[in-house]
mmCIF file of C-alpha atoms and ligand atoms in Angstrom:
data_model
loop_
_atom_site.group_PDB
_atom_site.id
_atom_site.type_symbol
_atom_site.label_atom_id
_atom_site.label_comp_id
_atom_site.label_asym_id
_atom_site.label_seq_id
_atom_site.Cartn_x
_atom_site.Cartn_y
_atom_site.Cartn_z
ATOM 1 C CA MET A 248 203.810 118.404 52.260
ATOM 2 C CA LEU A 249 202.791 120.672 55.134
ATOM 3 C CA LYS A 250 202.719 118.878 58.491
ATOM 4 C CA LEU A 251 200.132 119.644 61.142
ATOM 5 C CA ASN A 252 200.410 119.808 64.893
ATOM 6 C CA GLU A 253 198.917 116.329 65.240
ATOM 7 C CA HIS A 254 197.873 116.974 68.810
ATOM 8 C CA TYR A 255 195.011 119.032 67.366
ATOM 9 C CA THR A 256 193.501 115.782 66.123
ATOM 10 C CA GLU A 257 193.116 114.679 69.752
ATOM 11 C CA ILE A 258 190.819 117.469 70.921
ATOM 12 C CA GLY A 259 187.634 116.711 68.975
ATOM 13 C CA ASN A 260 185.939 118.996 66.512
ATOM 14 C CA ASN A 261 183.375 120.809 68.539
ATOM 15 C CA TYR A 262 183.824 123.236 71.343
ATOM 16 C CA LEU A 263 181.033 122.440 73.847
ATOM 17 C CA PHE A 264 179.135 125.697 73.471
ATOM 18 C CA ALA A 265 179.222 125.458 69.690
ATOM 19 C CA GLU A 266 177.352 122.143 69.903
ATOM 20 C CA VAL A 267 174.818 123.617 72.346
ATOM 21 C CA ALA A 268 174.309 126.561 69.972
ATOM 22 C CA ARG A 269 173.918 124.231 66.995
ATOM 23 C CA ARG A 270 171.138 122.217 68.668
ATOM 24 C CA VAL A 271 169.341 125.355 69.863
ATOM 25 C CA LYS A 272 169.533 126.929 66.397
ATOM 26 C CA GLU A 273 168.136 123.789 64.782
ATOM 27 C CA TYR A 274 165.291 123.673 67.340
ATOM 28 C CA LYS A 275 164.427 127.352 66.788
ATOM 29 C CA GLU A 276 164.382 126.918 63.007
ATOM 30 C CA ASN A 277 161.921 124.048 63.360
ATOM 31 C CA HIS A 278 159.807 125.788 66.056
ATOM 32 C CA PRO A 279 159.865 129.526 65.275
ATOM 33 C CA ASP A 280 156.791 130.145 67.480
ATOM 34 C CA LYS A 281 158.385 128.864 70.715
ATOM 35 C CA LYS A 282 160.196 131.079 73.229
ATOM 36 C CA VAL A 283 163.487 129.448 74.148
ATOM 37 C CA ILE A 284 165.041 130.545 77.466
ATOM 38 C CA SER A 285 168.773 130.096 77.849
ATOM 39 C CA LEU A 286 170.345 129.380 81.217
ATOM 40 C CA GLY A 287 173.238 127.889 79.298
ATOM 41 C CA ILE A 288 176.390 129.815 78.401
ATOM 42 C CA GLY A 289 178.000 131.875 81.171
ATOM 43 C CA ASP A 290 177.601 135.205 79.444
ATOM 44 C CA ILE A 291 176.264 138.389 80.964
ATOM 45 C CA THR A 292 172.804 139.844 80.333
ATOM 46 C CA GLN A 293 172.802 142.945 82.542
ATOM 47 C CA PRO A 294 174.059 146.278 81.149
ATOM 48 C CA ILE A 295 177.598 147.367 81.920
ATOM 49 C CA VAL A 296 177.436 149.751 84.862
ATOM 50 C CA PRO A 297 177.455 153.571 84.352
ATOM 51 C CA ALA A 298 180.836 154.072 86.086
ATOM 52 C CA VAL A 299 182.531 151.841 83.502
ATOM 53 C CA ILE A 300 180.593 153.243 80.532
ATOM 54 C CA ASN A 301 181.454 156.823 81.575
ATOM 55 C CA ALA A 302 185.164 156.002 81.886
ATOM 56 C CA ILE A 303 185.192 154.290 78.487
ATOM 57 C CA THR A 304 183.336 157.207 76.878
ATOM 58 C CA GLN A 305 185.780 159.709 78.341
ATOM 59 C CA ALA A 306 188.775 157.624 77.253
ATOM 60 C CA THR A 307 187.319 157.341 73.757
ATOM 61 C CA ALA A 308 187.072 161.156 73.567
ATOM 62 C CA GLU A 309 190.791 161.347 74.486
ATOM 63 C CA MET A 310 191.559 159.323 71.365
ATOM 64 C CA ALA A 311 190.111 162.127 69.212
ATOM 65 C CA LYS A 312 192.852 164.612 70.189
ATOM 66 C CA SER A 313 196.523 164.331 69.361
ATOM 67 C CA GLU A 314 197.474 165.651 72.848
ATOM 68 C CA THR A 315 195.659 162.837 74.644
ATOM 69 C CA LEU A 316 195.789 160.109 72.010
ATOM 70 C CA ARG A 317 197.207 156.741 73.135
ATOM 71 C CA GLY A 318 198.758 154.192 70.820
ATOM 72 C CA TYR A 319 200.229 150.853 71.804
ATOM 73 C CA ALA A 320 199.653 150.127 75.472
ATOM 74 C CA PRO A 321 202.429 148.814 77.734
ATOM 75 C CA TYR A 322 202.601 145.009 77.474
ATOM 76 C CA GLU A 323 201.937 144.605 81.198
ATOM 77 C CA GLY A 324 199.127 147.166 81.372
ATOM 78 C CA TYR A 325 198.965 150.888 82.151
ATOM 79 C CA ASP A 326 200.266 151.846 85.562
ATOM 80 C CA PHE A 327 196.920 153.436 86.524
ATOM 81 C CA LEU A 328 195.199 150.045 86.203
ATOM 82 C CA VAL A 329 198.018 148.004 87.723
ATOM 83 C CA GLN A 330 198.020 150.312 90.773
ATOM 84 C CA ALA A 331 194.218 150.084 91.137
ATOM 85 C CA ILE A 332 194.364 146.273 90.956
ATOM 86 C CA LEU A 333 197.245 146.148 93.417
ATOM 87 C CA LYS A 334 195.509 148.361 95.976
ATOM 88 C CA HIS A 335 191.987 146.958 95.856
ATOM 89 C CA ASP A 336 192.502 143.274 95.117
ATOM 90 C CA PHE A 337 195.661 142.735 97.189
ATOM 91 C CA THR A 338 197.193 145.443 99.406
ATOM 92 C CA ASP A 339 193.890 146.533 101.005
ATOM 93 C CA ARG A 340 193.171 142.869 101.731
ATOM 94 C CA GLY A 341 196.578 142.363 103.328
ATOM 95 C CA ILE A 342 197.827 140.153 100.470
ATOM 96 C CA ALA A 343 201.475 140.490 99.444
ATOM 97 C CA VAL A 344 201.693 141.118 95.687
ATOM 98 C CA GLU A 345 203.921 143.649 93.882
ATOM 99 C CA ALA A 346 203.101 145.832 90.870
ATOM 100 C CA ASP A 347 205.563 144.092 88.546
ATOM 101 C CA GLU A 348 203.910 140.753 89.296
ATOM 102 C CA ILE A 349 200.629 141.899 87.696
ATOM 103 C CA PHE A 350 200.148 141.430 83.942
ATOM 104 C CA VAL A 351 197.016 143.032 82.491
ATOM 105 C CA SER A 352 195.580 141.082 79.566
ATOM 106 C CA ASP A 353 192.547 140.710 77.322
ATOM 107 C CA GLY A 354 191.050 138.090 79.638
ATOM 108 C CA ALA A 355 191.560 134.864 81.507
ATOM 109 C CA LYS A 356 190.845 132.615 78.537
ATOM 110 C CA SER A 357 193.935 133.840 76.687
ATOM 111 C CA ASP A 358 196.124 133.684 79.774
ATOM 112 C CA THR A 359 195.010 130.244 80.993
ATOM 113 C CA GLY A 360 195.389 129.024 77.425
ATOM 114 C CA ASN A 361 198.764 130.672 76.767
ATOM 115 C CA ILE A 362 200.575 130.024 80.037
ATOM 116 C CA GLY A 363 201.712 126.651 78.701
ATOM 117 C CA ASP A 364 203.989 128.539 76.257
ATOM 118 C CA ILE A 365 206.573 128.972 79.010
ATOM 119 C CA LEU A 366 206.290 125.398 80.348
ATOM 120 C CA SER A 367 207.829 122.238 78.911
ATOM 121 C CA PRO A 368 205.592 119.773 77.044
ATOM 122 C CA ASN A 369 207.155 117.152 79.299
ATOM 123 C CA ASN A 370 205.460 118.391 82.447
ATOM 124 C CA ARG A 371 202.837 116.114 83.980
ATOM 125 C CA ILE A 372 199.527 117.964 84.308
ATOM 126 C CA ALA A 373 196.683 117.439 86.788
ATOM 127 C CA ILE A 374 193.277 118.966 86.023
ATOM 128 C CA THR A 375 190.087 118.756 88.028
ATOM 129 C CA ASP A 376 187.242 116.967 86.250
ATOM 130 C CA PRO A 377 184.791 118.488 85.255
ATOM 131 C CA ALA A 378 186.586 121.696 84.231
ATOM 132 C CA TYR A 379 186.522 124.763 82.025
ATOM 133 C CA PRO A 380 187.476 123.077 78.709
ATOM 134 C CA VAL A 381 190.444 125.379 77.972
ATOM 135 C CA TYR A 382 192.760 123.613 80.456
ATOM 136 C CA VAL A 383 192.417 120.124 78.972
ATOM 137 C CA ASP A 384 192.266 121.245 75.336
ATOM 138 C CA THR A 385 195.336 123.495 75.461
ATOM 139 C CA ASN A 386 197.391 120.819 77.207
ATOM 140 C CA LYS A 387 196.276 118.251 74.656
ATOM 141 C CA MET A 388 197.304 120.698 71.916
ATOM 142 C CA ALA A 389 200.783 120.751 73.471
ATOM 143 C CA GLY A 390 200.857 116.953 73.806
ATOM 144 C CA ARG A 391 201.154 116.909 77.601
ATOM 145 C CA GLU A 392 200.234 113.958 79.805
ATOM 146 C CA ILE A 393 197.102 114.763 81.801
ATOM 147 C CA GLU A 394 195.733 113.158 84.956
ATOM 148 C CA LEU A 395 192.130 114.054 85.686
ATOM 149 C CA LEU A 396 191.049 114.582 89.285
ATOM 150 C CA PRO A 397 187.330 113.769 89.620
ATOM 151 C CA CYS A 398 185.229 116.233 91.598
ATOM 152 C CA ILE A 399 181.991 114.498 92.461
ATOM 153 C CA PRO A 400 179.459 114.413 95.311
ATOM 154 C CA ALA A 401 181.279 111.414 96.881
ATOM 155 C CA ASN A 402 184.363 113.553 97.592
ATOM 156 C CA GLY A 403 182.369 116.726 98.238
ATOM 157 C CA PHE A 404 183.817 118.145 94.985
ATOM 158 C CA VAL A 405 187.235 118.362 96.664
ATOM 159 C CA PRO A 406 189.789 116.774 94.332
ATOM 160 C CA ALA A 407 192.109 114.086 95.717
ATOM 161 C CA PHE A 408 195.845 114.569 95.147
ATOM 162 C CA PRO A 409 197.156 113.115 91.859
ATOM 163 C CA GLN A 410 198.202 109.446 91.861
ATOM 164 C CA LYS A 411 201.515 110.330 90.205
ATOM 165 C CA PRO A 412 203.111 113.600 91.354
ATOM 166 C CA ALA A 413 202.024 116.414 89.033
ATOM 167 C CA ASP A 414 204.265 119.258 87.863
ATOM 168 C CA VAL A 415 201.336 121.535 87.076
ATOM 169 C CA ILE A 416 197.916 121.568 88.747
ATOM 170 C CA TYR A 417 194.913 123.519 87.481
ATOM 171 C CA LEU A 418 192.520 124.676 90.188
ATOM 172 C CA CYS A 419 189.526 126.907 89.493
ATOM 173 C CA TYR A 420 187.645 128.351 92.472
ATOM 174 C CA PRO A 421 184.856 129.346 92.703
ATOM 175 C CA ASN A 422 184.490 126.533 90.215
ATOM 176 C CA ASN A 423 183.113 126.521 86.743
ATOM 177 C CA PRO A 424 181.080 124.352 86.144
ATOM 178 C CA THR A 425 180.213 122.921 89.582
ATOM 179 C CA GLY A 426 179.842 126.233 91.439
ATOM 180 C CA THR A 427 181.659 124.667 94.400
ATOM 181 C CA VAL A 428 184.550 126.183 96.371
ATOM 182 C CA LEU A 429 187.557 125.198 98.458
ATOM 183 C CA THR A 430 187.820 126.669 101.936
ATOM 184 C CA LYS A 431 191.075 128.336 102.955
ATOM 185 C CA ASP A 432 192.054 125.173 104.865
ATOM 186 C CA GLN A 433 191.345 122.940 101.873
ATOM 187 C CA LEU A 434 193.329 125.197 99.529
ATOM 188 C CA LYS A 435 196.228 125.263 102.037
ATOM 189 C CA LEU A 436 196.540 121.473 101.624
ATOM 190 C CA TRP A 437 197.046 121.991 97.867
ATOM 191 C CA VAL A 438 199.619 124.720 98.457
ATOM 192 C CA ASP A 439 201.451 122.353 100.835
ATOM 193 C CA TYR A 440 201.248 119.574 98.220
ATOM 194 C CA ALA A 441 202.747 121.896 95.603
ATOM 195 C CA VAL A 442 205.553 122.992 97.941
ATOM 196 C CA GLU A 443 206.368 119.359 98.759
ATOM 197 C CA HIS A 444 206.332 118.190 95.111
ATOM 198 C CA GLN A 445 207.744 121.405 93.592
ATOM 199 C CA SER A 446 204.592 121.720 91.484
ATOM 200 C CA LEU A 447 203.056 124.856 90.011
ATOM 201 C CA ILE A 448 199.390 125.627 90.755
ATOM 202 C CA LEU A 449 197.560 127.499 87.991
ATOM 203 C CA TYR A 450 194.739 129.105 89.971
ATOM 204 C CA ASP A 451 191.813 130.424 87.943
ATOM 205 C CA ALA A 452 189.872 132.883 90.106
ATOM 206 C CA ALA A 453 187.661 134.280 87.324
ATOM 207 C CA TYR A 454 184.626 134.052 89.654
ATOM 208 C CA GLU A 455 186.273 135.604 92.712
ATOM 209 C CA ALA A 456 183.699 138.416 92.869
ATOM 210 C CA PHE A 457 180.960 135.898 93.703
ATOM 211 C CA VAL A 458 182.617 134.673 96.917
ATOM 212 C CA SER A 459 180.244 135.406 99.799
ATOM 213 C CA GLU A 460 181.466 133.196 102.645
ATOM 214 C CA ALA A 461 184.278 134.293 104.972
ATOM 215 C CA ASN A 462 186.228 131.015 104.959
ATOM 216 C CA VAL A 463 186.444 130.975 101.149
ATOM 217 C CA PRO A 464 189.552 132.676 99.716
ATOM 218 C CA HIS A 465 189.286 135.386 97.062
ATOM 219 C CA SER A 466 192.890 134.821 96.016
ATOM 220 C CA ILE A 467 195.268 131.878 96.409
ATOM 221 C CA PHE A 468 197.807 134.413 97.690
ATOM 222 C CA GLU A 469 195.785 134.614 100.916
ATOM 223 C CA ILE A 470 197.267 131.184 101.628
ATOM 224 C CA GLU A 471 200.678 131.031 103.274
ATOM 225 C CA GLY A 472 203.332 129.659 100.931
ATOM 226 C CA ALA A 473 201.316 130.265 97.735
ATOM 227 C CA ARG A 474 203.742 132.864 96.364
ATOM 228 C CA LYS A 475 206.285 130.083 95.900
ATOM 229 C CA VAL A 476 203.956 127.773 93.968
ATOM 230 C CA ALA A 477 201.074 129.600 92.276
ATOM 231 C CA ILE A 478 200.082 131.769 89.336
ATOM 232 C CA GLU A 479 196.634 133.379 89.584
ATOM 233 C CA PHE A 480 194.296 134.352 86.732
ATOM 234 C CA ARG A 481 191.649 137.021 87.234
ATOM 235 C CA SER A 482 189.050 138.451 84.900
ATOM 236 C CA PHE A 483 186.808 141.498 84.654
ATOM 237 C CA SER A 484 184.349 139.441 82.575
ATOM 238 C CA LYS A 485 182.079 138.149 85.313
ATOM 239 C CA THR A 486 183.116 140.703 87.945
ATOM 240 C CA ALA A 487 182.022 143.682 85.880
ATOM 241 C CA GLY A 488 180.466 142.479 82.625
ATOM 242 C CA PHE A 489 183.610 142.648 80.468
ATOM 243 C CA THR A 490 182.890 139.502 78.408
ATOM 244 C CA GLY A 491 182.628 141.668 75.288
ATOM 245 C CA LEU A 492 185.021 144.429 76.387
ATOM 246 C CA ARG A 493 187.874 142.018 77.252
ATOM 247 C CA ALA A 494 190.146 142.593 80.243
ATOM 248 C CA GLY A 495 191.740 140.421 82.870
ATOM 249 C CA TYR A 496 195.057 140.016 84.598
ATOM 250 C CA THR A 497 197.494 137.384 85.723
ATOM 251 C CA VAL A 498 199.691 137.455 88.809
ATOM 252 C CA VAL A 499 203.070 135.766 88.413
ATOM 253 C CA PRO A 500 205.051 136.079 91.677
ATOM 254 C CA LYS A 501 208.775 136.735 91.388
ATOM 255 C CA ASP A 502 209.371 133.832 93.809
ATOM 256 C CA LEU A 503 208.427 131.314 91.093
ATOM 257 C CA THR A 504 211.200 129.525 89.246
ATOM 258 C CA ALA A 505 211.600 126.555 86.917
ATOM 259 C CA LYS A 506 214.578 124.557 85.707
ATOM 260 C CA THR A 507 215.939 124.157 82.178
ATOM 261 C CA SER A 508 217.141 120.715 81.060
ATOM 262 C CA LYS A 509 220.685 121.977 81.744
ATOM 263 C CA GLY A 510 219.745 122.734 85.334
ATOM 264 C CA GLU A 511 219.627 126.514 84.933
ATOM 265 C CA ILE A 512 217.023 128.150 87.218
ATOM 266 C CA LEU A 513 214.856 130.816 85.558
ATOM 267 C CA SER A 514 212.147 133.195 86.803
ATOM 268 C CA LEU A 515 208.614 132.496 85.537
ATOM 269 C CA ASN A 516 207.796 136.181 85.982
ATOM 270 C CA ALA A 517 210.621 137.119 83.588
ATOM 271 C CA LEU A 518 209.618 134.415 81.114
ATOM 272 C CA TRP A 519 205.944 135.436 81.111
ATOM 273 C CA ARG A 520 206.991 139.086 80.555
ATOM 274 C CA ARG A 521 209.142 137.903 77.645
ATOM 275 C CA ARG A 522 206.262 135.837 76.238
ATOM 276 C CA GLN A 523 203.729 138.643 76.518
ATOM 277 C CA SER A 524 206.025 141.263 75.004
ATOM 278 C CA THR A 525 206.585 138.988 72.019
ATOM 279 C CA LYS A 526 203.078 137.707 71.377
ATOM 280 C CA PHE A 527 200.742 140.280 72.970
ATOM 281 C CA ASN A 528 200.379 143.996 72.220
ATOM 282 C CA GLY A 529 198.440 145.156 75.245
ATOM 283 C CA THR A 530 194.795 145.670 76.174
ATOM 284 C CA ALA A 531 193.062 148.696 74.609
ATOM 285 C CA TYR A 532 193.538 151.941 76.562
ATOM 286 C CA ILE A 533 189.810 152.691 76.642
ATOM 287 C CA ILE A 534 189.085 149.236 78.074
ATOM 288 C CA GLN A 535 191.795 149.623 80.716
ATOM 289 C CA ARG A 536 190.187 152.936 81.742
ATOM 290 C CA GLY A 537 186.893 151.039 82.007
ATOM 291 C CA ALA A 538 188.552 148.381 84.175
ATOM 292 C CA GLU A 539 190.095 151.077 86.388
ATOM 293 C CA ALA A 540 186.594 152.500 86.951
ATOM 294 C CA VAL A 541 185.454 149.157 88.380
ATOM 295 C CA TYR A 542 187.587 150.045 91.427
ATOM 296 C CA SER A 543 186.128 153.553 91.904
ATOM 297 C CA PRO A 544 183.592 153.890 94.753
ATOM 298 C CA GLU A 545 180.737 154.162 92.186
ATOM 299 C CA GLY A 546 182.087 151.238 90.187
ATOM 300 C CA GLN A 547 182.401 149.074 93.299
ATOM 301 C CA GLY A 548 178.838 149.826 94.390
ATOM 302 C CA GLN A 549 177.316 149.378 90.942
ATOM 303 C CA THR A 550 179.122 146.131 90.084
ATOM 304 C CA LYS A 551 178.211 144.689 93.499
ATOM 305 C CA GLU A 552 174.544 145.374 92.739
ATOM 306 C CA THR A 553 174.798 143.423 89.489
ATOM 307 C CA ILE A 554 176.434 140.523 91.295
ATOM 308 C CA ILE A 555 173.651 140.539 93.897
ATOM 309 C CA TYR A 556 171.128 140.484 91.034
ATOM 310 C CA TYR A 557 172.778 137.419 89.464
ATOM 311 C CA MET A 558 173.070 135.680 92.827
ATOM 312 C CA GLN A 559 169.336 136.182 93.403
ATOM 313 C CA ASN A 560 168.830 134.289 90.142
ATOM 314 C CA ALA A 561 171.121 131.568 91.491
ATOM 315 C CA GLN A 562 168.905 131.315 94.565
ATOM 316 C CA ILE A 563 165.746 131.131 92.400
ATOM 317 C CA ILE A 564 167.229 128.276 90.337
ATOM 318 C CA LYS A 565 168.665 126.399 93.295
ATOM 319 C CA SER A 566 165.573 126.553 95.491
ATOM 320 C CA GLY A 567 163.289 125.757 92.525
ATOM 321 C CA LEU A 568 165.241 122.639 91.564
ATOM 322 C CA GLU A 569 165.635 121.542 95.166
ATOM 323 C CA SER A 570 161.871 121.846 95.705
ATOM 324 C CA LEU A 571 161.550 119.109 93.061
ATOM 325 C CA GLY A 572 163.939 116.900 95.011
ATOM 326 C CA LEU A 573 166.804 117.415 92.559
ATOM 327 C CA GLN A 574 170.299 117.301 94.034
ATOM 328 C CA CYS A 575 171.990 120.689 93.452
ATOM 329 C CA TYR A 576 175.443 122.039 94.215
ATOM 330 C CA GLY A 577 177.011 125.487 93.936
ATOM 331 C CA GLY A 578 175.030 128.689 93.592
ATOM 332 C CA VAL A 579 176.245 130.170 96.911
ATOM 333 C CA ASN A 580 179.727 131.498 96.096
ATOM 334 C CA ALA A 581 179.357 131.116 92.329
ATOM 335 C CA PRO A 582 176.848 131.931 89.580
ATOM 336 C CA TYR A 583 176.514 128.270 88.568
ATOM 337 C CA ILE A 584 174.162 125.574 89.804
ATOM 338 C CA TRP A 585 175.354 122.039 89.174
ATOM 339 C CA CYS A 586 172.405 119.719 89.193
ATOM 340 C CA LYS A 587 172.215 115.919 89.165
ATOM 341 C CA THR A 588 170.029 114.886 86.233
ATOM 342 C CA PRO A 589 166.750 113.224 87.230
ATOM 343 C CA ASP A 590 166.236 109.488 86.673
ATOM 344 C CA ASN A 591 169.960 108.972 85.944
ATOM 345 C CA MET A 592 169.581 110.518 82.497
ATOM 346 C CA THR A 593 172.714 111.341 80.559
ATOM 347 C CA SER A 594 173.580 115.022 80.439
ATOM 348 C CA TRP A 595 172.733 115.329 76.724
ATOM 349 C CA ALA A 596 169.445 113.382 77.122
ATOM 350 C CA PHE A 597 168.399 115.885 79.808
ATOM 351 C CA PHE A 598 169.513 118.741 77.553
ATOM 352 C CA ASP A 599 167.342 117.457 74.694
ATOM 353 C CA LEU A 600 164.406 116.836 77.033
ATOM 354 C CA LEU A 601 164.455 120.382 78.437
ATOM 355 C CA LEU A 602 164.908 121.934 75.006
ATOM 356 C CA ASN A 603 162.201 119.902 73.277
ATOM 357 C CA LYS A 604 159.612 119.765 76.039
ATOM 358 C CA ILE A 605 159.885 123.155 77.756
ATOM 359 C CA GLN A 606 162.351 125.184 75.636
ATOM 360 C CA VAL A 607 164.858 125.693 78.442
ATOM 361 C CA VAL A 608 168.573 125.553 77.622
ATOM 362 C CA GLY A 609 171.310 124.588 80.043
ATOM 363 C CA THR A 610 174.753 123.083 79.573
ATOM 364 C CA PRO A 611 175.313 119.320 79.621
ATOM 365 C CA GLY A 612 177.776 118.425 82.374
ATOM 366 C CA SER A 613 179.509 115.776 80.275
ATOM 367 C CA GLY A 614 180.806 118.581 78.036
ATOM 368 C CA PHE A 615 183.089 119.641 80.907
ATOM 369 C CA GLY A 616 184.640 116.196 81.296
ATOM 370 C CA GLU A 617 183.839 112.575 82.043
ATOM 371 C CA ALA A 618 183.049 113.209 85.699
ATOM 372 C CA GLY A 619 180.404 115.701 84.573
ATOM 373 C CA GLU A 620 178.273 112.951 82.988
ATOM 374 C CA GLY A 621 174.872 112.798 84.648
ATOM 375 C CA PHE A 622 175.051 116.464 85.661
ATOM 376 C CA PHE A 623 173.692 119.671 84.203
ATOM 377 C CA ARG A 624 174.833 123.267 84.628
ATOM 378 C CA PHE A 625 172.430 126.169 84.952
ATOM 379 C CA THR A 626 173.789 129.719 84.979
ATOM 380 C CA ALA A 627 172.532 132.649 86.994
ATOM 381 C CA PHE A 628 173.538 135.149 84.293
ATOM 382 C CA GLY A 629 170.055 135.380 82.763
ATOM 383 C CA ASN A 630 167.584 138.125 83.508
ATOM 384 C CA LYS A 631 165.290 137.587 86.466
ATOM 385 C CA GLU A 632 162.015 137.247 84.540
ATOM 386 C CA ASP A 633 163.439 134.571 82.228
ATOM 387 C CA THR A 634 165.014 132.749 85.164
ATOM 388 C CA LEU A 635 161.709 132.674 87.031
ATOM 389 C CA GLU A 636 159.886 131.471 83.944
ATOM 390 C CA ALA A 637 162.459 128.749 83.213
ATOM 391 C CA VAL A 638 162.178 127.450 86.771
ATOM 392 C CA GLU A 639 158.361 127.462 86.567
ATOM 393 C CA ARG A 640 158.552 125.457 83.327
ATOM 394 C CA ILE A 641 160.854 122.889 84.954
ATOM 395 C CA LYS A 642 158.522 122.671 87.950
ATOM 396 C CA ALA A 643 155.526 122.125 85.649
ATOM 397 C CA LEU A 644 157.434 119.399 83.785
ATOM 398 C CA TYR A 645 158.123 117.474 86.991
ATOM 399 C CA ALA A 646 154.928 118.298 88.877
HETATM 400 N N1 LIG B 963 188.066 130.918 83.407
HETATM 401 C C1 LIG B 963 186.892 130.352 83.651
HETATM 402 C C2 LIG B 963 186.798 129.320 84.707
HETATM 403 C C3 LIG B 963 185.761 130.715 82.914
HETATM 404 O O1 LIG B 963 184.580 130.128 83.172
HETATM 405 C C4 LIG B 963 185.871 131.696 81.913
HETATM 406 C C5 LIG B 963 184.722 132.108 81.093
HETATM 407 O O2 LIG B 963 183.656 131.592 81.102
HETATM 408 C C6 LIG B 963 187.114 132.244 81.688
HETATM 409 C C7 LIG B 963 188.195 131.847 82.441
HETATM 410 C C8 LIG B 963 187.298 133.238 80.587
HETATM 411 O O3 LIG B 963 187.353 134.505 81.075
HETATM 412 P P1 LIG B 963 187.629 135.759 80.138
HETATM 413 O O4 LIG B 963 186.323 136.228 79.632
HETATM 414 O O5 LIG B 963 188.339 136.703 81.037
HETATM 415 O O6 LIG B 963 188.515 135.299 79.015
#
């Protein structure tokens, strides 16, 4: 008889957003006349900017001619994109990264989920709680021991160090779902911890483009010592609206090593290259041309405008909720507002209340982990009119 990976029985049936979608669908079927506004899932609503669309259109035309046709892409990404990433995200910012440390991919979800392929199931894992569900679920799938690090108002959403030394630590800043950040000094303490305990930090910087304050790092490699202890994941999804186009990249410094059970020391950069070349066949050429265009002067200007638009929504949500006396976090360096539920309601009770009474959808905090219970996440990725209306409905509910 076929045997399953039994660890899959430990992760529960429903991905959080599938359950949110199920309840919304059921509500809409029963109330077809009501306008439901979603400030729930972190997906984009604003059109992809002209610089990216033009580059993709041009690249698509190249595919129609045998002289300019492209087939399989290099596993690590085309040089034109790697060089653009290197220059704009690192070299121009004075951050030491090399071209062969950058691995272009189809997004940060795949990379954060797949990185465990090159790490032993026997590593001890520390993950902030609440968190993007991929970290906990993929480590459960591999059967790894996980220690959760609560991030709550009492510790200012700054996780304490693990009780037992961790081999691998997941940090995501700016954070999904709390919208909070670590300052450079706070992140330095984690880099020092990792150096001292020979741990690996898996740093998810998918929301880097939303950083607005000077003491908040855009990359963990701004922090001294990080090259020896960290892998960084980046994404074009939220930076430039690539959630449906699919592109991201991962930086694996050549300084990183790990030990086999026989004591042999191997390079993580070489192992990740080996993993990608075996299991991944590259990101589409036309999409990589689109990603390259994000770094052009037009692309930079246009994508910044979209980010400003979303961050104005964040301000509308945050100030609206705060005017009702609700405790809110995030929304300054991130497109998420993490709100304490009123009257100590559970996250799902608040979800049902907003959906049933005023047809506003958010994401229940408990879906991101135990420490998210009693919180609710609103996203700034809606359009402005809907965001304003949703906030007015919440105000009317609590007036
Ligand atoms: N990392 C975090 C923290 C996210 O919130 C998301 C998407 O919501 C991702 C990664 C996925 O990014 P991508 O679209 O590049 O796969």
